[in-house]
XYZ file of C-alpha atoms in Angstrom:
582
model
C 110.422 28.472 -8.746
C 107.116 26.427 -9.477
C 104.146 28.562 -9.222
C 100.516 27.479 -7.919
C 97.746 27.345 -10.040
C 95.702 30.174 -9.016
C 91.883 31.497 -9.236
C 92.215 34.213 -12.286
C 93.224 31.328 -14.921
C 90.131 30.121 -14.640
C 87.766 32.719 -12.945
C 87.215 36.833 -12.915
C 83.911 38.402 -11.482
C 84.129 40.553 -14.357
C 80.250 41.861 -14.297
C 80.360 42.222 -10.986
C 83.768 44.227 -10.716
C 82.746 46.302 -13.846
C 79.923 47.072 -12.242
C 81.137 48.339 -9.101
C 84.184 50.016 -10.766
C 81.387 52.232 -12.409
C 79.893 52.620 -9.002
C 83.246 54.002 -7.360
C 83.989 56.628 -10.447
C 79.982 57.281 -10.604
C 79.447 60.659 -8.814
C 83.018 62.963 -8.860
C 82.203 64.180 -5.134
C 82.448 60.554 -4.003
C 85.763 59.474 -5.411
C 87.824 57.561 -3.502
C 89.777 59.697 -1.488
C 92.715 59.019 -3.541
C 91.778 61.209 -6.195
C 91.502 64.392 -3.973
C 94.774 64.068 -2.530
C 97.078 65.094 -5.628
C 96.191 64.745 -9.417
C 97.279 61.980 -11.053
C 95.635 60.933 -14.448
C 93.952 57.494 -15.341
C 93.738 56.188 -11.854
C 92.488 52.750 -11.582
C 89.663 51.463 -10.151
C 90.556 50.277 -6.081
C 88.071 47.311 -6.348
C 89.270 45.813 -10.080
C 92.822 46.562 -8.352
C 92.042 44.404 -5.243
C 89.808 41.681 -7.381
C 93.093 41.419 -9.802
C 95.406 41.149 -6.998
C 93.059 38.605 -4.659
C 92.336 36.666 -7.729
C 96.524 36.300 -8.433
C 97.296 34.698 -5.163
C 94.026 32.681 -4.019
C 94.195 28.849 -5.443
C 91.393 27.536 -7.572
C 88.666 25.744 -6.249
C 89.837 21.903 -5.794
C 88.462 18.489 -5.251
C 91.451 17.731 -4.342
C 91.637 20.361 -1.086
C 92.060 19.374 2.324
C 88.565 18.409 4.207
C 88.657 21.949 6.815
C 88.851 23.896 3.149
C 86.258 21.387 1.714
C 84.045 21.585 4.462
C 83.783 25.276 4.160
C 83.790 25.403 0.669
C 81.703 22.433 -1.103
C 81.388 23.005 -4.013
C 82.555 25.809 -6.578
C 79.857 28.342 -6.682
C 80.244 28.512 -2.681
C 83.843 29.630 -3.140
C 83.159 31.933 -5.471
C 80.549 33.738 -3.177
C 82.917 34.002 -0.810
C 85.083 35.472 -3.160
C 82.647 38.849 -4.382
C 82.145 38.992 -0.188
C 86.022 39.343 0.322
C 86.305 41.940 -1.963
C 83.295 44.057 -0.540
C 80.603 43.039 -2.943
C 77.868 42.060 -0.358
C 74.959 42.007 -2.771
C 74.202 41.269 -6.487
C 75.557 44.600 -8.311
C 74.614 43.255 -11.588
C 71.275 42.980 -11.135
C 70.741 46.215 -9.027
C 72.601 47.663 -12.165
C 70.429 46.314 -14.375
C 67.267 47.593 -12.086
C 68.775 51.335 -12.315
C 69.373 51.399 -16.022
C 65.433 49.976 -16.723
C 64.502 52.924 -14.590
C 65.896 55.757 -16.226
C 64.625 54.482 -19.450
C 61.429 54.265 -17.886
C 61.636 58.522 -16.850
C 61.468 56.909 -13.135
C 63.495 57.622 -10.032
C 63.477 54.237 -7.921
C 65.558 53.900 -4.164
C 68.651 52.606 -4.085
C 68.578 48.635 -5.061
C 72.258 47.892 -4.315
C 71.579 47.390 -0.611
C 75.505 47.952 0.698
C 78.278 50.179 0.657
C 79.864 50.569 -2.363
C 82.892 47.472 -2.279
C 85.511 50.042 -2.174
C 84.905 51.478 1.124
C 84.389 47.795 2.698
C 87.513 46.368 4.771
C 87.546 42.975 4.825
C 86.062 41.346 8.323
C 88.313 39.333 10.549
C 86.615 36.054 10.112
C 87.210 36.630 6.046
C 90.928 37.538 6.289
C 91.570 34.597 8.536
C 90.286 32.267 5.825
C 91.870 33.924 3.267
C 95.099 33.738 4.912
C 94.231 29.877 5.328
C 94.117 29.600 1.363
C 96.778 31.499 0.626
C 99.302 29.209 2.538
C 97.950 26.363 1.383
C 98.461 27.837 -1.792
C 101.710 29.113 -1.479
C 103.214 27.257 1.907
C 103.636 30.573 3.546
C 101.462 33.368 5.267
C 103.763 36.161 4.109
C 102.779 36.914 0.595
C 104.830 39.461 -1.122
C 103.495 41.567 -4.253
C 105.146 44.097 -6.202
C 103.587 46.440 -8.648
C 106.483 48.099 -11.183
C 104.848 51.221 -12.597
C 102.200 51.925 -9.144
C 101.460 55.372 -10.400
C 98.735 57.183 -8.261
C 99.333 53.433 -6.173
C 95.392 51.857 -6.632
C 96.812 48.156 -6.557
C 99.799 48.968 -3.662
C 97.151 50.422 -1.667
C 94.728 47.340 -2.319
C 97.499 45.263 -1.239
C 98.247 46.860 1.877
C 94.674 46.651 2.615
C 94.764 42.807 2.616
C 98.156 42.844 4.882
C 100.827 41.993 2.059
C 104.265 43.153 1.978
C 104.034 45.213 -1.096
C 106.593 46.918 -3.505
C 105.476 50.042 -5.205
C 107.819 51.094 -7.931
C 107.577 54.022 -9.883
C 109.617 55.686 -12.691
C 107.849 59.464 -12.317
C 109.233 61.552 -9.162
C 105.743 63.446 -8.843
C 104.417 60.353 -8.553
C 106.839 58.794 -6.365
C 106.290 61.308 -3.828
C 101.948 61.015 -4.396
C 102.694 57.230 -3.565
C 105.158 58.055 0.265
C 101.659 60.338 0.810
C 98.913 57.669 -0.167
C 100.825 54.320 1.477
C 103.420 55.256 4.092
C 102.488 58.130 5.822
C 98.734 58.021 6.868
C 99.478 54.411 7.757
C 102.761 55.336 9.895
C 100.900 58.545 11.422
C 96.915 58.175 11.453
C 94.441 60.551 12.236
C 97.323 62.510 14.357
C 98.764 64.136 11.355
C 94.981 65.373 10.205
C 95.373 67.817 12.733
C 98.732 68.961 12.063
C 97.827 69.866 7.914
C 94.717 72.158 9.641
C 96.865 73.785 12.357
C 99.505 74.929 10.251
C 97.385 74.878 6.799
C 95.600 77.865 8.980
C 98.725 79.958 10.034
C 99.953 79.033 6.057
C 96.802 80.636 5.014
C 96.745 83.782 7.130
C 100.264 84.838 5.902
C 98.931 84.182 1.994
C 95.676 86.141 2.778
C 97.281 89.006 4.296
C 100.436 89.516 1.812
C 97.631 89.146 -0.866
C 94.461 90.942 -0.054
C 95.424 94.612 -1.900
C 95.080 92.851 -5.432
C 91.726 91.731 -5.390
C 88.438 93.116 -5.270
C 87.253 94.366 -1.810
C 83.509 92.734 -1.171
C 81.072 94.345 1.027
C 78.752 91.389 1.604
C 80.082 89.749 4.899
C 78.518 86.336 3.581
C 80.617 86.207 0.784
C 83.395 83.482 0.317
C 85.719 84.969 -2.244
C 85.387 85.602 -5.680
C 86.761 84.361 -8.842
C 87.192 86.584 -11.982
C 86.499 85.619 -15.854
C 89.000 86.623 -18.300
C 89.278 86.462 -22.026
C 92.387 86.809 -24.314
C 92.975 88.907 -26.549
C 94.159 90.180 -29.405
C 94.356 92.857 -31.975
C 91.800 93.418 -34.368
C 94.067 93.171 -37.614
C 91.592 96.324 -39.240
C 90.841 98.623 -36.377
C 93.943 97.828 -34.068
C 91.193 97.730 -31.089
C 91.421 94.872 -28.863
C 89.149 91.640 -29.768
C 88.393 89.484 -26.313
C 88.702 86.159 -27.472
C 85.866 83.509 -26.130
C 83.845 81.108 -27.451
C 80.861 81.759 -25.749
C 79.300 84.219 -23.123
C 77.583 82.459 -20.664
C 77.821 83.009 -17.071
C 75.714 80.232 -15.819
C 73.084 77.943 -17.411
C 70.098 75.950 -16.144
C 66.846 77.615 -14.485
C 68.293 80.459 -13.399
C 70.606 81.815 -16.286
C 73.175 84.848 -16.620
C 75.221 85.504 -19.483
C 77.594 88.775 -20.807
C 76.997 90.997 -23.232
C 79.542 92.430 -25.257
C 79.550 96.357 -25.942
C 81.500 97.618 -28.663
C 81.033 101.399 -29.029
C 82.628 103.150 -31.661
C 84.318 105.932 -29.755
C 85.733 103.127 -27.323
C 89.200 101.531 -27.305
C 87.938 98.563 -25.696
C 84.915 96.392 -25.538
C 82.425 97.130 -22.448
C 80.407 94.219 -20.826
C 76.737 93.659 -19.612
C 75.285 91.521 -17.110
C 72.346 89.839 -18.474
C 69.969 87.698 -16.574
C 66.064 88.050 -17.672
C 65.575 84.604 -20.083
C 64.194 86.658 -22.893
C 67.362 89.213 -22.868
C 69.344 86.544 -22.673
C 67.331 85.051 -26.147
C 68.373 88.629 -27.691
C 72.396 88.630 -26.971
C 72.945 85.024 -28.213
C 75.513 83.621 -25.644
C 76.478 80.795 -27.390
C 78.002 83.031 -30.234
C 81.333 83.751 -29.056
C 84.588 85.493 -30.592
C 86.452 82.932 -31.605
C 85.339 79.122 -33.170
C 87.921 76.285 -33.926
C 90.708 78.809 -33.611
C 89.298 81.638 -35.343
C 88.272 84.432 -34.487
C 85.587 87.134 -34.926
C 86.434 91.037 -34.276
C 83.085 91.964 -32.887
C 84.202 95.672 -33.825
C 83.827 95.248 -37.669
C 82.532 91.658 -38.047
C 85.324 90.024 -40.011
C 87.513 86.531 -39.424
C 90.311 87.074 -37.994
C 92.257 83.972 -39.119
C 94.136 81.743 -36.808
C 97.281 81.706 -37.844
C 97.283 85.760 -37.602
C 95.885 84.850 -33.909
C 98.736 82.534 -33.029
C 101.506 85.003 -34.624
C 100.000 87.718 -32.201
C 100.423 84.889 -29.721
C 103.925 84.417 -30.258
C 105.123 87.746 -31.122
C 103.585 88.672 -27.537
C 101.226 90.064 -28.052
C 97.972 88.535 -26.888
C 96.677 89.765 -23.888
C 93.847 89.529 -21.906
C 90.828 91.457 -20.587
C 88.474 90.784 -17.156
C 84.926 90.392 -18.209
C 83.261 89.505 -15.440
C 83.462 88.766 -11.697
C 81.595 85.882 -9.698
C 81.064 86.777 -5.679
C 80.860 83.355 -4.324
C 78.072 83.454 -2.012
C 76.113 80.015 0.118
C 73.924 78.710 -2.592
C 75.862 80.152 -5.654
C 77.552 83.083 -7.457
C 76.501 86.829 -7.742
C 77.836 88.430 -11.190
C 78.789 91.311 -11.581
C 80.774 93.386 -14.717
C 84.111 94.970 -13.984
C 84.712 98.158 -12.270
C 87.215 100.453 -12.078
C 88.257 99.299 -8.685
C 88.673 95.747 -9.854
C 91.242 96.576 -13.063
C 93.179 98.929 -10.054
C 93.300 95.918 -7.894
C 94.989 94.098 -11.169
C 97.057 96.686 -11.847
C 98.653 96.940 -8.575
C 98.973 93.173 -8.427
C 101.269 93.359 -12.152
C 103.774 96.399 -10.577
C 103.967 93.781 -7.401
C 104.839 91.155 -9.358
C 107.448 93.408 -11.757
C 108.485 94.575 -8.639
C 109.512 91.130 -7.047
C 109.627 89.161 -10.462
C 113.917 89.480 -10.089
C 114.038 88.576 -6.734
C 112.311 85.974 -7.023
C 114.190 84.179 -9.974
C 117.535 84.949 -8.528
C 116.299 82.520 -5.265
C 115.053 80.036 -7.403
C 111.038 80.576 -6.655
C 109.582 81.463 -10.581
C 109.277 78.417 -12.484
C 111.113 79.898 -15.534
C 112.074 76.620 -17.237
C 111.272 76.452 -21.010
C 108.770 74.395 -21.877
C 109.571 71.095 -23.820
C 108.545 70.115 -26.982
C 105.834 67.340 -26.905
C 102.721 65.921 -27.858
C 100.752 67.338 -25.202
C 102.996 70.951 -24.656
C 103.117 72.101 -28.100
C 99.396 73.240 -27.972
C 100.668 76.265 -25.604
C 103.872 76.600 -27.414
C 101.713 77.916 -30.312
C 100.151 80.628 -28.531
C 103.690 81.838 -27.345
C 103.979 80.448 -23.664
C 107.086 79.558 -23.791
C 108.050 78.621 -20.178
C 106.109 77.268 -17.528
C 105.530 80.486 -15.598
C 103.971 81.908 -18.699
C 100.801 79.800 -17.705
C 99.864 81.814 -15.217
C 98.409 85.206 -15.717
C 100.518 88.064 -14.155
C 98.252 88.334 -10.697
C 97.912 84.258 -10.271
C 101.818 84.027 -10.881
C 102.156 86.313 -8.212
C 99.860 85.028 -6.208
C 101.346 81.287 -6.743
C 104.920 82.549 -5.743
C 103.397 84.323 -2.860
C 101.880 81.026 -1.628
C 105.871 79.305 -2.232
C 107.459 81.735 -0.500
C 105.144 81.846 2.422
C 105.326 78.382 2.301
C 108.942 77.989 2.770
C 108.249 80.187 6.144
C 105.933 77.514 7.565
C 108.504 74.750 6.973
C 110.814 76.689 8.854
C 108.224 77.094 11.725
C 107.590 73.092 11.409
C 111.176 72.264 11.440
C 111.681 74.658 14.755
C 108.358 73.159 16.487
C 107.551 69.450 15.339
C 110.780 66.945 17.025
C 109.651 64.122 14.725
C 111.460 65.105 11.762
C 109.996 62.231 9.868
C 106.518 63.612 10.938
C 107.745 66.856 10.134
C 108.760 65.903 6.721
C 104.904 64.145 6.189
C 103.747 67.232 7.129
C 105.648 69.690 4.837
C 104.496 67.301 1.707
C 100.835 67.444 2.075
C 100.710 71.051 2.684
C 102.855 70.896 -0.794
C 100.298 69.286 -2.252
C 97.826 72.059 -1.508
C 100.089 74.229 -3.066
C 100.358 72.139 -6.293
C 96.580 71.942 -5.891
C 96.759 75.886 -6.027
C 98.253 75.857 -9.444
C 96.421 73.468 -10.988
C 92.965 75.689 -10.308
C 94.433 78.893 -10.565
C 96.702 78.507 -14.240
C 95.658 80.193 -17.521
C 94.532 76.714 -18.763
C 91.188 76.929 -15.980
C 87.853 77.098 -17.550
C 84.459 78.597 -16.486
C 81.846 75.541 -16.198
C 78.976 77.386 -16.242
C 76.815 74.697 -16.299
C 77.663 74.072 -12.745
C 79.277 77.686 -11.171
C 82.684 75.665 -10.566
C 86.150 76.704 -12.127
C 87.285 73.201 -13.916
C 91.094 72.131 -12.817
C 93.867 73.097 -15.333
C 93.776 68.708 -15.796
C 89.882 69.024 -16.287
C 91.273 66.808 -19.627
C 94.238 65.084 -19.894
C 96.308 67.552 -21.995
C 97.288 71.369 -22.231
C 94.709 72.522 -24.177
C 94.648 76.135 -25.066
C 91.875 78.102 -23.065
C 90.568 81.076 -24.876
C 88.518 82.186 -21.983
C 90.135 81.750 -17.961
C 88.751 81.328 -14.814
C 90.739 82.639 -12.134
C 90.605 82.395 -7.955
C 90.107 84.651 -5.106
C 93.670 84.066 -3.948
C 93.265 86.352 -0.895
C 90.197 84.655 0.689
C 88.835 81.332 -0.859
C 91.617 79.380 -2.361
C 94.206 77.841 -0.244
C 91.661 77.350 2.157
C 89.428 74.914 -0.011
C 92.904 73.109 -1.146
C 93.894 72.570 2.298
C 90.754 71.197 3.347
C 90.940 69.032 -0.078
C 94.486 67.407 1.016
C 93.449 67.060 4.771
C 89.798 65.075 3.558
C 91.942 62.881 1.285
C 94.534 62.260 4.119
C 91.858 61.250 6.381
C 89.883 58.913 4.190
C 93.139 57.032 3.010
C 93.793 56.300 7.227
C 90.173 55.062 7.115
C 90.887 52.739 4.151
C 94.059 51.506 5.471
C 93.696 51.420 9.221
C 92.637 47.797 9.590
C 95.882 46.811 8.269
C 97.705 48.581 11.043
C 97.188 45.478 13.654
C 94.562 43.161 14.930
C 94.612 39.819 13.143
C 97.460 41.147 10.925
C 99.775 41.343 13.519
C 99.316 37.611 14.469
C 99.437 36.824 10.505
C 103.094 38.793 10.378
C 105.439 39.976 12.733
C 105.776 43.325 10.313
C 104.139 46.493 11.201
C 102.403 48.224 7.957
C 104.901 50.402 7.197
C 107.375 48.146 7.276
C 105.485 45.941 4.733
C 105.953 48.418 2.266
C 108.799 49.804 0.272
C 108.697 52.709 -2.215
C 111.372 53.362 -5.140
C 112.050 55.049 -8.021
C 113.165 54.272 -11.470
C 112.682 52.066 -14.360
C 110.658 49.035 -14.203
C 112.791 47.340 -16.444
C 115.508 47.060 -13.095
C 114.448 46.495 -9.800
C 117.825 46.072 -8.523
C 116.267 46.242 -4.954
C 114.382 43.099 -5.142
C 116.165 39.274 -4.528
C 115.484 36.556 -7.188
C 112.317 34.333 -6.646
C 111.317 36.843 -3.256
C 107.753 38.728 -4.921
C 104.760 35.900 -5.212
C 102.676 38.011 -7.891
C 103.864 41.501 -9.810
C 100.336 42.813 -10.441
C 100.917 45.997 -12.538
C 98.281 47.866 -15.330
C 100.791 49.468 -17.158
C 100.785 53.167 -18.634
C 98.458 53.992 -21.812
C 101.308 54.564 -23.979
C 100.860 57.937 -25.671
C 97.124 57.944 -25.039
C 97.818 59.338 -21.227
C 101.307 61.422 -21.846
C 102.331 61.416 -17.918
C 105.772 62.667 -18.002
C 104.753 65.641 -20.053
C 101.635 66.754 -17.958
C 103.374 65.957 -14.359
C 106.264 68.525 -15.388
C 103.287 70.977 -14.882
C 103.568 70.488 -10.683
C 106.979 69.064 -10.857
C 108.889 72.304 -11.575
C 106.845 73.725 -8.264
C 106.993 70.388 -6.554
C 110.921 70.541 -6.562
C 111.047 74.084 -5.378
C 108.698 72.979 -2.405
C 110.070 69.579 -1.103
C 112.755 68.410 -3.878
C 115.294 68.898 -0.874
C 113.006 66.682 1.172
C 112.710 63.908 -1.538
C 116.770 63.748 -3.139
C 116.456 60.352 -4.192
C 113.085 61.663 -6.363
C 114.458 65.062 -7.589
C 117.303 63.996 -9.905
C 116.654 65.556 -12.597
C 116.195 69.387 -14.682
């Protein structure tokens, strides 16, 4: 099969695309909805995903082109225009770039000089695809351009090429991933704004039965503005000379910036535990020394008697079981910010009761098949929990936010029921049932042992805040009863809507006279190696456009058995073909 000479050989906007790659990834709240919809680590940029793809299949400019092509192209540099304009770059990014960077250095705030929407959100206009389409059967004799990306992953450059109206083949050897790809290319293209409405409706009736079950182990809160709360924990250990327990954090700041709060630790002699202070005057907080914590690098500091306690003593503790933890202060999430407050009695009740709950349906619960009990593998990225004796994957959750995540599973499995008895569409039915498991695997990634504090800006950072397990000495932990599933619903059903937005001129219109296909039925997902794409005919895919995974720099198996091992006990049964394996 001869192959056309085509525009990347010779040409690649590569300031331009750089440019507005940094643009898409610039502020985190204005992501591409992609990124909100499930995690998935290293996704790529949507506009170097379209430019790459475009850029594969359009010819290079050509004397030698027919006159209608010459005539609206005559000369090189007018082809290349129109090439940044059919990717979305309607203005000079470079220089507006440039522009931004002279004012910072300058101390100087200046209004925005890019002058458009940032090329990501732009859908190609009708008068652009039509041309396009033009070149690309001159280029390749046919209108019906097929591309195939092997390893699609969180499904950037499948979702670029669905955008432009290609039949595209998104292959991918992860089943978490396989499953974030049906969510981010079939369904909000099959289903549209329709199924928004669904994930709130029953999101809501999901949330009430969570709220309810859960609301006697956590803290009551007597401000009616409140939100919810979240609670600060450190671990601990034993102080090897006093026996006392140390909390283990590396520093003891609440919140930073203009308005600051930070803890104080209390260690009284005649105490078996330490005692903590809210501080928030600026000169009291000078006195106390936040940034001092109890533990540096792995070692620790017994603030009861002032000596190291060594790490390897700390990780023995660890794995001998016995590290635990203590609460050290509670945020009251209020509009505007957080109210902190130090621990009551009340609150280590609320905890208590939640750990006899959990004892008390721990059994049950494995012998259905709802604990994620599975050992934890050996690897690059797991062994950093291994060492501090969590062993399985339920041992990443503290006893309350284990129960609370089971909770949320087993209530869950009560709304699928209700969806299966009240939605006919069984296909809808099944879309349905996966996003609202994706708010639950949104669940456990902010509410896991492996959460951190930001103080710097009041937010608890994702358990995938980095793209490893690392070992948090200090946890953040939600206000399952009132503030979390509610905020990951409203997460999944954002990123739903935005990805109809992005795709929805591909569902007719001019592609409808360019192919007889509807969208969905320009697209095919499967799962397995790359290396054999059994499903594909010889000499049928015009470009494989793939940017493969960062060998061991991005370990993706390892990391996505964190949500797999929930993910199977939501919807494996829904996704066979995807759940194959331990």
């Amino acid at each position: 099969m001869s192959r056309p000479d085509v525009l990347i050989e010779k040409w690649l906007p590569i300031a331009e695309l750089g440019v507005e790659s940094q643009r898409e990834r610039g502020a985190s709240s204005a992501l591409p909805p992609l990124y909100f919809l499930h995690v998935w680590w290293a996704r790529r940029p949507l506009t170097v995903s379209r430019g790459a793809i475009l850029a594969s299949l359009l010819p290079q400019w050509s004397e030698d082109w027919p006159e209608d092509l010459k005539e609206k192209f005559p000369d090189e540099e007018s082809y290349r225009k129109w090439f940044l304009r059919v990717l979305g770059i309607l203005g000079d990014p470079v220089t507006a770039r440039k522009l931004i960077q002279k004012a910072m250095e300058a101390g100087k705030r200046i209004p925005n000089p890019y002058g458009y929407s940032r090329a990501f959100t732009v859908n190609p206009a009708p008068e652009q695809l039509e041309l396009l389409y033009q070149l690309l059967e001159y280029n390749w004799g046919s209108k019906e351009i097929v591309v195939c990306d092997p390893m699609a992953g969180g499904g950037s450059i499948p979702l670029e090429s669905l955008r432009y109206g290609f039949t595209t083949y998104a292959n991918e050897l992860n089943p978490v991933a396989s499953v974030v790809l049906k969510a981010t290319l079939d369904y909000p293209a099959r289903y549209g704004m329709q199924l928004a409405d669904l994930i709130r409706e029953y999101g809501q009736m999901w949330v009430e039965m969570v709220q309810d079950k859960l609301r006697p182990y956590y803290s009551d809160i007597e401000d009616p503005s409140a939100e919810g709360s979240c609670y600060l924990w450190a671990r601990t250990v034993a102080c090897p000379t006093t026996g006392k327990p140390v909390p283990l954090s590396p520093n003891w700041w609440l919140r930073k910036g203009s308005n600051p709060v930070a803890v104080e630790l209390l260690c009284e002699p005649n105490r078996t535990e330490c005692r903590f202070k809210i501080v928030k005057r600026e000169k009291d907080i000078k006195k106390i020394k936040p940034d001092q914590g109890t533990v540096n690098r792995g070692v620790g500091m017994s603030p009861w008697t002032g000596e190291a306690i060594d790490g390897d003593y700390i990780k023995e503790e660890a794995q001998a079981g016995r590290m635990g933890q203590q609460l050290y202060a509670i945020g009251i999430k209020k509009p505007g910010g957080f109210d902190f407050r130090a621990p009551s009695e009340e609150d280590l009740e609320a905890v208590k009761l939640a750990e006899e709950e959990l004892k008390r349906r721990l059994q049950e619960w494995e012998r259905i098949g709802l604990l994620p009990s599975e050992e934890l593998p050996l690897g690059n990225k797991t062994s950093e929990p291994l060492r501090y004796g969590m062993n399985s994957w339920k041992d990443l959750f503290s006893p309350r936010q284990l129960l609370a995540q089971c909770t949320i599973l087993e209530t869950f499995k009560k709304i699928e029921k209700k969806v299966s008895e009240e939605v006919e569409d069984k296909e809808l039915g099944r879309a349905l049932i996966s996003y609202l498991s994706f708010a639950l695997d949104k669940s456990t990634d902010y509410n896991s042992r492996m959460v951190r504090w930001h103080s710097s800006r009041e937010v608890i950072a994702g358990t995938f805040d980095r793209h490893d397990f690392s070992f948090k000495w200090s946890h953040g932990e939600f206000d399952v009863s009132r503030n979390l599933l509610p905020w990951c619903i409203e997460q999944v059903s954002n990123a739903y809507e935005g990805i109809v937005n992005l795709v929805a001129p591909a569902k007719g219109g001019l592609f409808n006279e360019i192919t007889s296909k509807p969208v969905v039925d320009r697209l095919q997902i499967s799962r397995g190696s790359a290396t054999s794409l059994v499903q594909l005919q010889p000499s049928s895919v015009h470009l494989i456009c793939v940017d493969p995974p960062y060998y061991d720099n991005v370990m993706y198996a390892e990391l996505s058995d964190f949500f797999y091992v929930w993910m199977k006990r939501s919807i494996g049964h829904l996704y066979p073909e995807f759940f194959t394996d331990e």
